[in-house]
Amino acid sequence: MPTDPSSLATHRVQASDSRAVTLGTVHWSPKKSFWFLGMASGALFGGALTFSWAAFGLFLGSTAIVLLFGHSLGSHRKLVHDSFKCPLWLEYTLVYLGVHVGLAGPIGLLRQHELRDYAQRMPICHDYLRHGQSFWIDAWWQLNCELNLSHPPEIRLEARISGDPFYRALEATWMVQHVPLVILFYAMGGWGFVFWGVCARVTAGVFGHWLIGYLAHNHGTMEHEVRGAAVQGRNVAFVSLLTMGECWHNNHHAFPGSAKLGLASGEWDPGWWVLLALERLGLAWAMRLPGDLPERPELVLLNPTLRTQPKAGLARRSFRRCVRP
Ligand SMILES: [Zn+2]
Ligand SMILES: [Zn+2]
């Protein structure tokens, strides 16, 4: 009987029952399904009827902003992992932009991330939580369904987040938060700007989040193995710019608390580049790197020859600590 990794002792998710992340059923979620399919319909039909290069440019620009500043920096590297420090007003701005990806509210997204993170580190977990089914079943599940666990674990969020009035307000209104943008974009360029600037952007964000999640747990390269884990993260190099660096998921499974996701030379990481720029402006500091994280006995470096040392000045601290095979 394998034992749980010691690194889970301080995890936000705690379960006394080993069935907590294995037993459950997948149910169609009308709210999730109609949200995604409604946005996708608006993007496909409305977008096709109202196409203009200006609307398409709005789609590209607004999608890049919410993915880079919102999802990668705000929701993931800051709110979930607290991997860097910044002024509170900047944290709020980044997380607010993250809500505009259209996945969930900030607290809901944090809970989903933590449940998956915990489950994937366990020896076994439900297929829903590790993208373990075929491509089409996983697409149906993740974009239209929810997992109801039979013995759900406890997810403990720190009061700094769960009690924050701003985050609680965003959580209660995350769908409605798109309405001001609908009004603004309609005023700027009519329905074409709404279909491309809101519907197509949300569709790209939600669909892309699933697609990269599927690829990053099934296909791609591995430089580290988390021994005993239900699933390994994969690095999916060809989408490094599109995902703002979030595609280096093998690195992320190995060093979840690192603010830098692209670790080796050539692993492009736009989110990290922006953090370095913010650091120069005095707006971000205390960025954590793999060497700053506690050792994990279960972490194994698979291919040391592929690794490069950090550039001088970028990270003088120890780049990584892990057990070699
Ligand atoms: Zn993962
Ligand atoms: Zn994460």
Short mmCIF file of N, CA, C and O in Angstrom, two decimals, residues 126-239:
data_model
loop_
_atom_site.label_atom_id
_atom_site.label_comp_id
_atom_site.label_asym_id
_atom_site.label_seq_id
_atom_site.Cartn_x
_atom_site.Cartn_y
_atom_site.Cartn_z
N HIS A 126 -9.57 9.80 -9.77
CA HIS A 126 -10.62 9.66 -10.78
C HIS A 126 -10.10 10.17 -12.14
O HIS A 126 -9.36 11.15 -12.20
N ASP A 127 -10.52 9.49 -13.21
CA ASP A 127 -10.09 9.88 -14.56
C ASP A 127 -10.41 11.34 -14.88
O ASP A 127 -9.68 12.01 -15.62
N TYR A 128 -11.52 11.84 -14.35
CA TYR A 128 -11.91 13.24 -14.60
C TYR A 128 -10.82 14.19 -14.10
O TYR A 128 -10.54 15.21 -14.73
N LEU A 129 -10.22 13.84 -12.97
CA LEU A 129 -9.24 14.74 -12.34
C LEU A 129 -7.85 14.64 -12.95
O LEU A 129 -6.99 15.46 -12.66
N ARG A 130 -7.63 13.62 -13.79
CA ARG A 130 -6.29 13.48 -14.39
C ARG A 130 -6.34 13.44 -15.92
O ARG A 130 -5.39 13.04 -16.55
N HIS A 131 -7.48 13.86 -16.50
CA HIS A 131 -7.65 13.82 -17.96
C HIS A 131 -7.32 12.42 -18.47
O HIS A 131 -6.60 12.26 -19.46
N GLY A 132 -7.87 11.41 -17.80
CA GLY A 132 -7.46 10.04 -18.07
C GLY A 132 -8.29 9.30 -19.09
O GLY A 132 -7.99 8.15 -19.40
N GLN A 133 -9.35 9.92 -19.61
CA GLN A 133 -10.16 9.25 -20.62
C GLN A 133 -9.70 9.67 -22.03
O GLN A 133 -8.79 10.48 -22.18
N SER A 134 -10.37 9.13 -23.06
CA SER A 134 -9.99 9.46 -24.44
C SER A 134 -10.26 10.95 -24.71
O SER A 134 -10.99 11.62 -23.97
N PHE A 135 -9.70 11.43 -25.79
CA PHE A 135 -9.80 12.85 -26.17
C PHE A 135 -11.25 13.34 -26.16
O PHE A 135 -11.57 14.36 -25.54
N TRP A 136 -12.15 12.59 -26.84
CA TRP A 136 -13.52 13.08 -26.99
C TRP A 136 -14.32 12.98 -25.69
O TRP A 136 -15.12 13.87 -25.37
N ILE A 137 -14.09 11.92 -24.94
CA ILE A 137 -14.78 11.82 -23.64
C ILE A 137 -14.28 12.91 -22.71
O ILE A 137 -15.07 13.56 -22.01
N ASP A 138 -12.98 13.15 -22.72
CA ASP A 138 -12.45 14.19 -21.85
C ASP A 138 -13.00 15.56 -22.25
O ASP A 138 -13.32 16.39 -21.39
N ALA A 139 -13.12 15.79 -23.56
CA ALA A 139 -13.69 17.07 -24.03
C ALA A 139 -15.12 17.24 -23.51
O ALA A 139 -15.49 18.31 -23.01
N TRP A 140 -15.91 16.18 -23.62
CA TRP A 140 -17.30 16.25 -23.15
C TRP A 140 -17.33 16.50 -21.64
O TRP A 140 -18.05 17.36 -21.14
N TRP A 141 -16.54 15.73 -20.92
CA TRP A 141 -16.51 15.85 -19.46
C TRP A 141 -16.10 17.25 -19.01
O TRP A 141 -16.78 17.89 -18.20
N GLN A 142 -14.95 17.70 -19.51
CA GLN A 142 -14.37 18.92 -18.95
C GLN A 142 -15.12 20.18 -19.37
O GLN A 142 -15.15 21.16 -18.64
N LEU A 143 -15.74 20.14 -20.57
CA LEU A 143 -16.40 21.35 -21.08
C LEU A 143 -17.89 21.40 -20.74
O LEU A 143 -18.50 22.46 -20.83
N ASN A 144 -18.46 20.25 -20.36
CA ASN A 144 -19.91 20.22 -20.16
C ASN A 144 -20.36 19.56 -18.86
O ASN A 144 -21.55 19.56 -18.56
N CYS A 145 -19.45 18.94 -18.14
CA CYS A 145 -19.86 18.14 -16.98
C CYS A 145 -19.08 18.53 -15.72
O CYS A 145 -18.08 19.24 -15.79
N GLU A 146 -19.56 18.01 -14.61
CA GLU A 146 -18.87 18.17 -13.33
C GLU A 146 -18.72 16.81 -12.67
O GLU A 146 -19.51 15.90 -12.92
N LEU A 147 -17.73 16.70 -11.81
CA LEU A 147 -17.51 15.46 -11.06
C LEU A 147 -18.11 15.61 -9.67
O LEU A 147 -17.78 16.56 -8.95
N ASN A 148 -19.00 14.68 -9.33
CA ASN A 148 -19.53 14.66 -7.96
C ASN A 148 -18.82 13.55 -7.20
O ASN A 148 -19.08 12.36 -7.44
N LEU A 149 -17.93 13.93 -6.30
CA LEU A 149 -17.18 12.93 -5.53
C LEU A 149 -18.07 12.36 -4.43
O LEU A 149 -18.82 13.11 -3.78
N SER A 150 -17.95 11.06 -4.21
CA SER A 150 -18.77 10.41 -3.18
C SER A 150 -18.32 10.80 -1.77
O SER A 150 -19.14 10.93 -0.86
N HIS A 151 -17.01 10.95 -1.59
CA HIS A 151 -16.46 11.32 -0.29
C HIS A 151 -15.52 12.50 -0.49
O HIS A 151 -14.30 12.33 -0.38
N PRO A 152 -16.07 13.67 -0.82
CA PRO A 152 -15.18 14.79 -1.20
C PRO A 152 -14.24 15.19 -0.06
O PRO A 152 -14.64 15.19 1.11
N PRO A 153 -13.01 15.51 -0.39
CA PRO A 153 -12.07 15.94 0.65
C PRO A 153 -12.38 17.37 1.09
O PRO A 153 -13.13 18.09 0.42
N GLU A 154 -11.78 17.73 2.18
CA GLU A 154 -11.93 19.11 2.68
C GLU A 154 -10.94 20.00 1.94
O GLU A 154 -9.78 19.62 1.76
N ILE A 155 -11.41 21.16 1.48
CA ILE A 155 -10.51 22.12 0.82
C ILE A 155 -10.47 23.36 1.70
O ILE A 155 -11.46 24.07 1.83
N ARG A 156 -9.32 23.57 2.33
CA ARG A 156 -9.18 24.68 3.27
C ARG A 156 -8.49 25.85 2.59
O ARG A 156 -7.30 25.76 2.25
N LEU A 157 -9.23 26.94 2.42
CA LEU A 157 -8.64 28.13 1.82
C LEU A 157 -8.31 29.12 2.93
O LEU A 157 -9.08 29.28 3.88
N GLU A 158 -7.18 29.79 2.79
CA GLU A 158 -6.80 30.77 3.79
C GLU A 158 -7.79 31.94 3.78
O GLU A 158 -8.31 32.31 2.72
N ALA A 159 -8.03 32.52 4.96
CA ALA A 159 -9.02 33.59 5.10
C ALA A 159 -8.66 34.79 4.23
O ALA A 159 -9.54 35.53 3.77
N ARG A 160 -7.37 34.98 3.97
CA ARG A 160 -6.93 36.10 3.15
C ARG A 160 -7.61 36.07 1.78
O ARG A 160 -7.87 37.12 1.19
N ILE A 161 -7.94 34.87 1.31
CA ILE A 161 -8.60 34.74 0.01
C ILE A 161 -10.10 34.51 0.19
O ILE A 161 -10.92 35.25 -0.34
N SER A 162 -10.45 33.49 0.97
CA SER A 162 -11.87 33.13 1.07
C SER A 162 -12.70 34.21 1.77
O SER A 162 -13.91 34.31 1.54
N GLY A 163 -12.04 35.03 2.62
CA GLY A 163 -12.77 36.08 3.32
C GLY A 163 -12.63 37.45 2.67
O GLY A 163 -13.19 38.43 3.17
N ASP A 164 -11.92 37.53 1.58
CA ASP A 164 -11.68 38.82 0.93
C ASP A 164 -12.95 39.30 0.23
O ASP A 164 -13.48 38.59 -0.64
N PRO A 165 -13.46 40.49 0.57
CA PRO A 165 -14.73 40.95 -0.02
C PRO A 165 -14.66 41.07 -1.54
O PRO A 165 -15.64 40.77 -2.24
N PHE A 166 -13.52 41.48 -2.06
CA PHE A 166 -13.39 41.63 -3.52
C PHE A 166 -13.48 40.28 -4.21
O PHE A 166 -14.21 40.11 -5.19
N TYR A 167 -12.76 39.29 -3.67
CA TYR A 167 -12.81 37.96 -4.28
C TYR A 167 -14.18 37.32 -4.11
O TYR A 167 -14.66 36.60 -4.99
N ARG A 168 -14.81 37.56 -2.99
CA ARG A 168 -16.15 37.00 -2.77
C ARG A 168 -17.16 37.62 -3.75
O ARG A 168 -18.03 36.93 -4.29
N ALA A 169 -17.00 38.92 -3.99
CA ALA A 169 -17.90 39.59 -4.94
C ALA A 169 -17.67 39.06 -6.36
O ALA A 169 -18.64 38.79 -7.10
N LEU A 170 -16.41 38.88 -6.73
CA LEU A 170 -16.12 38.33 -8.06
C LEU A 170 -16.65 36.91 -8.20
O LEU A 170 -17.17 36.52 -9.24
N GLU A 171 -16.55 36.15 -7.11
CA GLU A 171 -17.01 34.76 -7.13
C GLU A 171 -18.52 34.71 -7.39
O GLU A 171 -19.01 33.86 -8.13
N ALA A 172 -19.25 35.63 -6.75
CA ALA A 172 -20.71 35.63 -6.87
C ALA A 172 -21.17 36.15 -8.23
O ALA A 172 -22.30 35.87 -8.65
N THR A 173 -20.31 36.90 -8.90
CA THR A 173 -20.78 37.61 -10.10
C THR A 173 -19.90 37.34 -11.32
O THR A 173 -19.94 38.13 -12.27
N TRP A 174 -19.13 36.24 -11.34
CA TRP A 174 -18.12 36.13 -12.39
C TRP A 174 -18.71 36.10 -13.80
O TRP A 174 -18.11 36.62 -14.73
N MET A 175 -19.91 35.57 -13.95
CA MET A 175 -20.52 35.58 -15.29
C MET A 175 -20.98 36.99 -15.66
O MET A 175 -20.80 37.44 -16.79
N VAL A 176 -21.54 37.68 -14.65
CA VAL A 176 -22.06 39.03 -14.89
C VAL A 176 -20.92 40.02 -15.19
O VAL A 176 -21.14 41.05 -15.82
N GLN A 177 -19.72 39.68 -14.75
CA GLN A 177 -18.58 40.58 -14.97
C GLN A 177 -18.30 40.82 -16.45
O GLN A 177 -17.61 41.76 -16.81
N HIS A 178 -18.84 39.96 -17.31
CA HIS A 178 -18.62 40.13 -18.75
C HIS A 178 -19.56 41.19 -19.34
O HIS A 178 -19.31 41.68 -20.44
N VAL A 179 -20.63 41.54 -18.60
CA VAL A 179 -21.63 42.46 -19.15
C VAL A 179 -21.05 43.86 -19.42
O VAL A 179 -21.29 44.43 -20.49
N PRO A 180 -20.28 44.44 -18.48
CA PRO A 180 -19.71 45.76 -18.80
C PRO A 180 -18.88 45.76 -20.08
O PRO A 180 -18.91 46.73 -20.84
N LEU A 181 -18.16 44.66 -20.33
CA LEU A 181 -17.38 44.57 -21.57
C LEU A 181 -18.28 44.47 -22.79
O LEU A 181 -17.98 45.02 -23.85
N VAL A 182 -19.40 43.76 -22.64
CA VAL A 182 -20.37 43.68 -23.75
C VAL A 182 -20.84 45.08 -24.12
O VAL A 182 -20.86 45.48 -25.29
N ILE A 183 -21.19 45.86 -23.10
CA ILE A 183 -21.68 47.23 -23.34
C ILE A 183 -20.58 48.09 -23.97
O ILE A 183 -20.80 48.80 -24.96
N LEU A 184 -19.38 48.00 -23.40
CA LEU A 184 -18.27 48.80 -23.90
C LEU A 184 -17.94 48.44 -25.35
O LEU A 184 -17.80 49.33 -26.21
N PHE A 185 -17.84 47.14 -25.62
CA PHE A 185 -17.47 46.71 -26.98
C PHE A 185 -18.58 47.04 -27.99
O PHE A 185 -18.30 47.36 -29.14
N TYR A 186 -19.85 46.93 -27.55
CA TYR A 186 -20.96 47.28 -28.45
C TYR A 186 -20.88 48.77 -28.81
O TYR A 186 -21.06 49.15 -29.98
N ALA A 187 -20.58 49.58 -27.79
CA ALA A 187 -20.46 51.02 -28.04
C ALA A 187 -19.29 51.33 -28.97
O ALA A 187 -19.34 52.26 -29.78
N MET A 188 -18.24 50.54 -28.87
CA MET A 188 -17.04 50.79 -29.67
C MET A 188 -17.19 50.32 -31.12
O MET A 188 -16.71 50.98 -32.04
N GLY A 189 -17.87 49.16 -31.32
CA GLY A 189 -17.86 48.61 -32.67
C GLY A 189 -19.04 47.74 -33.02
O GLY A 189 -18.95 46.95 -33.97
N GLY A 190 -20.13 47.85 -32.26
CA GLY A 190 -21.33 47.08 -32.60
C GLY A 190 -21.21 45.60 -32.24
O GLY A 190 -20.31 45.19 -31.49
N TRP A 191 -22.11 44.80 -32.81
CA TRP A 191 -22.18 43.38 -32.43
C TRP A 191 -20.92 42.60 -32.82
O TRP A 191 -20.57 41.62 -32.19
N GLY A 192 -20.25 43.04 -33.86
CA GLY A 192 -19.01 42.35 -34.26
C GLY A 192 -17.99 42.38 -33.13
O GLY A 192 -17.32 41.36 -32.86
N PHE A 193 -17.88 43.51 -32.47
CA PHE A 193 -16.93 43.61 -31.35
C PHE A 193 -17.38 42.75 -30.17
O PHE A 193 -16.56 42.23 -29.43
N VAL A 194 -18.71 42.60 -30.00
CA VAL A 194 -19.21 41.77 -28.89
C VAL A 194 -18.94 40.29 -29.19
O VAL A 194 -18.41 39.56 -28.35
N PHE A 195 -19.29 39.85 -30.41
CA PHE A 195 -19.08 38.43 -30.74
C PHE A 195 -17.60 38.06 -30.71
O PHE A 195 -17.24 36.98 -30.23
N TRP A 196 -16.75 38.94 -31.22
CA TRP A 196 -15.32 38.61 -31.24
C TRP A 196 -14.62 38.95 -29.92
O TRP A 196 -13.77 38.20 -29.45
N GLY A 197 -14.99 40.07 -29.32
CA GLY A 197 -14.28 40.52 -28.11
C GLY A 197 -14.71 39.80 -26.85
O GLY A 197 -13.96 39.75 -25.88
N VAL A 198 -15.94 39.24 -26.85
CA VAL A 198 -16.41 38.53 -25.66
C VAL A 198 -16.62 37.03 -25.97
O VAL A 198 -15.95 36.17 -25.39
N CYS A 199 -17.52 36.72 -26.93
CA CYS A 199 -17.86 35.30 -27.18
C CYS A 199 -16.65 34.51 -27.66
O CYS A 199 -16.36 33.42 -27.15
N ALA A 200 -15.95 35.02 -28.66
CA ALA A 200 -14.80 34.28 -29.20
C ALA A 200 -13.68 34.21 -28.17
O ALA A 200 -12.99 33.19 -28.05
N ARG A 201 -13.49 35.27 -27.43
CA ARG A 201 -12.43 35.28 -26.41
C ARG A 201 -12.72 34.26 -25.30
O ARG A 201 -11.83 33.49 -24.92
N VAL A 202 -13.95 34.23 -24.80
CA VAL A 202 -14.29 33.26 -23.75
C VAL A 202 -14.21 31.83 -24.31
O VAL A 202 -13.69 30.93 -23.64
N THR A 203 -14.69 31.64 -25.54
CA THR A 203 -14.62 30.31 -26.15
C THR A 203 -13.16 29.85 -26.25
O THR A 203 -12.83 28.71 -25.89
N ALA A 204 -12.31 30.72 -26.75
CA ALA A 204 -10.89 30.37 -26.90
C ALA A 204 -10.26 30.07 -25.54
O ALA A 204 -9.48 29.11 -25.40
N GLY A 205 -10.63 30.85 -24.53
CA GLY A 205 -10.05 30.65 -23.20
C GLY A 205 -10.48 29.34 -22.58
O GLY A 205 -9.66 28.57 -22.07
N VAL A 206 -11.80 29.05 -22.63
CA VAL A 206 -12.31 27.84 -21.99
C VAL A 206 -11.89 26.59 -22.77
O VAL A 206 -11.40 25.61 -22.20
N PHE A 207 -12.04 26.64 -24.11
CA PHE A 207 -11.65 25.49 -24.93
C PHE A 207 -10.14 25.27 -24.86
O PHE A 207 -9.68 24.13 -24.69
N GLY A 208 -9.38 26.34 -24.95
CA GLY A 208 -7.93 26.21 -24.89
C GLY A 208 -7.45 25.68 -23.54
O GLY A 208 -6.52 24.88 -23.47
N HIS A 209 -8.10 26.10 -22.48
CA HIS A 209 -7.73 25.63 -21.14
C HIS A 209 -7.92 24.12 -21.05
O HIS A 209 -7.07 23.40 -20.52
N TRP A 210 -9.06 23.63 -21.61
CA TRP A 210 -9.24 22.17 -21.60
C TRP A 210 -8.22 21.48 -22.49
O TRP A 210 -7.59 20.50 -22.08
N LEU A 211 -8.04 22.00 -23.72
CA LEU A 211 -7.17 21.31 -24.68
C LEU A 211 -5.73 21.22 -24.16
O LEU A 211 -5.10 20.15 -24.22
N ILE A 212 -5.24 22.31 -23.61
CA ILE A 212 -3.88 22.28 -23.07
C ILE A 212 -3.82 21.36 -21.85
O ILE A 212 -2.85 20.62 -21.65
N GLY A 213 -4.89 21.37 -21.05
CA GLY A 213 -4.93 20.47 -19.89
C GLY A 213 -4.88 19.01 -20.32
O GLY A 213 -4.18 18.19 -19.72
N TYR A 214 -5.61 18.69 -21.39
CA TYR A 214 -5.59 17.31 -21.90
C TYR A 214 -4.20 16.95 -22.41
O TYR A 214 -3.63 15.91 -22.04
N LEU A 215 -3.64 17.81 -23.26
CA LEU A 215 -2.31 17.53 -23.82
C LEU A 215 -1.25 17.45 -22.72
O LEU A 215 -0.38 16.57 -22.75
N ALA A 216 -1.34 18.34 -21.76
CA ALA A 216 -0.29 18.44 -20.74
C ALA A 216 -0.34 17.32 -19.71
O ALA A 216 0.51 17.27 -18.80
N HIS A 217 -1.32 16.42 -19.84
CA HIS A 217 -1.34 15.23 -18.98
C HIS A 217 -1.28 13.94 -19.79
O HIS A 217 -1.34 12.85 -19.21
N ASN A 218 -1.17 14.05 -21.12
CA ASN A 218 -1.16 12.85 -21.96
C ASN A 218 -0.06 12.82 -23.00
O ASN A 218 0.38 11.76 -23.39
N HIS A 219 0.32 13.98 -23.51
CA HIS A 219 1.31 14.03 -24.59
C HIS A 219 2.34 15.10 -24.24
O HIS A 219 2.04 16.07 -23.57
N GLY A 220 3.53 14.93 -24.77
CA GLY A 220 4.57 15.91 -24.50
C GLY A 220 5.73 15.29 -23.75
O GLY A 220 5.70 14.11 -23.37
N THR A 221 6.74 16.10 -23.51
CA THR A 221 7.98 15.57 -22.94
C THR A 221 7.98 15.66 -21.42
O THR A 221 7.24 16.43 -20.82
N MET A 222 8.81 14.83 -20.83
CA MET A 222 8.96 14.81 -19.37
C MET A 222 10.43 14.90 -19.01
O MET A 222 11.25 14.16 -19.57
N GLU A 223 10.77 15.80 -18.13
CA GLU A 223 12.13 15.86 -17.62
C GLU A 223 12.18 15.44 -16.15
O GLU A 223 13.24 15.11 -15.63
N HIS A 224 11.04 15.48 -15.51
CA HIS A 224 10.94 15.04 -14.12
C HIS A 224 9.79 14.06 -13.98
O HIS A 224 8.81 14.14 -14.70
N GLU A 225 9.95 13.17 -13.03
CA GLU A 225 8.84 12.28 -12.68
C GLU A 225 8.53 12.47 -11.20
O GLU A 225 9.45 12.53 -10.36
N VAL A 226 7.26 12.59 -10.90
CA VAL A 226 6.82 12.60 -9.50
C VAL A 226 6.44 11.16 -9.18
O VAL A 226 5.38 10.70 -9.58
N ARG A 227 7.34 10.48 -8.53
CA ARG A 227 7.15 9.04 -8.30
C ARG A 227 5.89 8.77 -7.49
O ARG A 227 5.63 9.45 -6.50
N GLY A 228 5.14 7.79 -7.96
CA GLY A 228 3.94 7.38 -7.23
C GLY A 228 2.73 8.22 -7.54
O GLY A 228 1.65 7.98 -6.98
N ALA A 229 2.86 9.22 -8.42
CA ALA A 229 1.71 10.09 -8.72
C ALA A 229 0.79 9.43 -9.73
O ALA A 229 1.23 8.68 -10.60
N ALA A 230 -0.50 9.77 -9.64
CA ALA A 230 -1.50 9.18 -10.52
C ALA A 230 -1.28 9.56 -11.98
O ALA A 230 -1.65 8.82 -12.89
N VAL A 231 -0.71 10.71 -12.21
CA VAL A 231 -0.46 11.17 -13.58
C VAL A 231 0.73 12.13 -13.55
O VAL A 231 0.97 12.80 -12.55
N GLN A 232 1.47 12.15 -14.65
CA GLN A 232 2.62 13.06 -14.76
C GLN A 232 2.24 14.25 -15.63
O GLN A 232 1.46 14.12 -16.58
N GLY A 233 2.79 15.41 -15.34
CA GLY A 233 2.62 16.56 -16.22
C GLY A 233 3.56 16.43 -17.41
O GLY A 233 4.60 15.77 -17.32
N ARG A 234 3.18 17.02 -18.52
CA ARG A 234 4.00 16.98 -19.74
C ARG A 234 4.29 18.40 -20.19
O ARG A 234 3.45 19.29 -20.05
N ASN A 235 5.46 18.60 -20.78
CA ASN A 235 5.79 19.87 -21.40
C ASN A 235 5.34 19.85 -22.85
O ASN A 235 5.72 18.95 -23.60
N VAL A 236 4.51 20.82 -23.23
CA VAL A 236 3.97 20.87 -24.60
C VAL A 236 4.55 22.11 -25.27
O VAL A 236 3.95 23.19 -25.27
N ALA A 237 5.72 21.94 -25.86
CA ALA A 237 6.55 23.08 -26.25
C ALA A 237 5.90 23.97 -27.31
O ALA A 237 6.06 25.19 -27.27
N PHE A 238 5.14 23.39 -28.25
CA PHE A 238 4.70 24.20 -29.40
C PHE A 238 3.67 25.26 -29.05
O PHE A 238 3.36 26.10 -29.87
N VAL A 239 3.14 25.23 -27.83
CA VAL A 239 2.17 26.26 -27.45
C VAL A 239 2.72 27.17 -26.35
O VAL A 239 1.95 27.79 -25.62
#
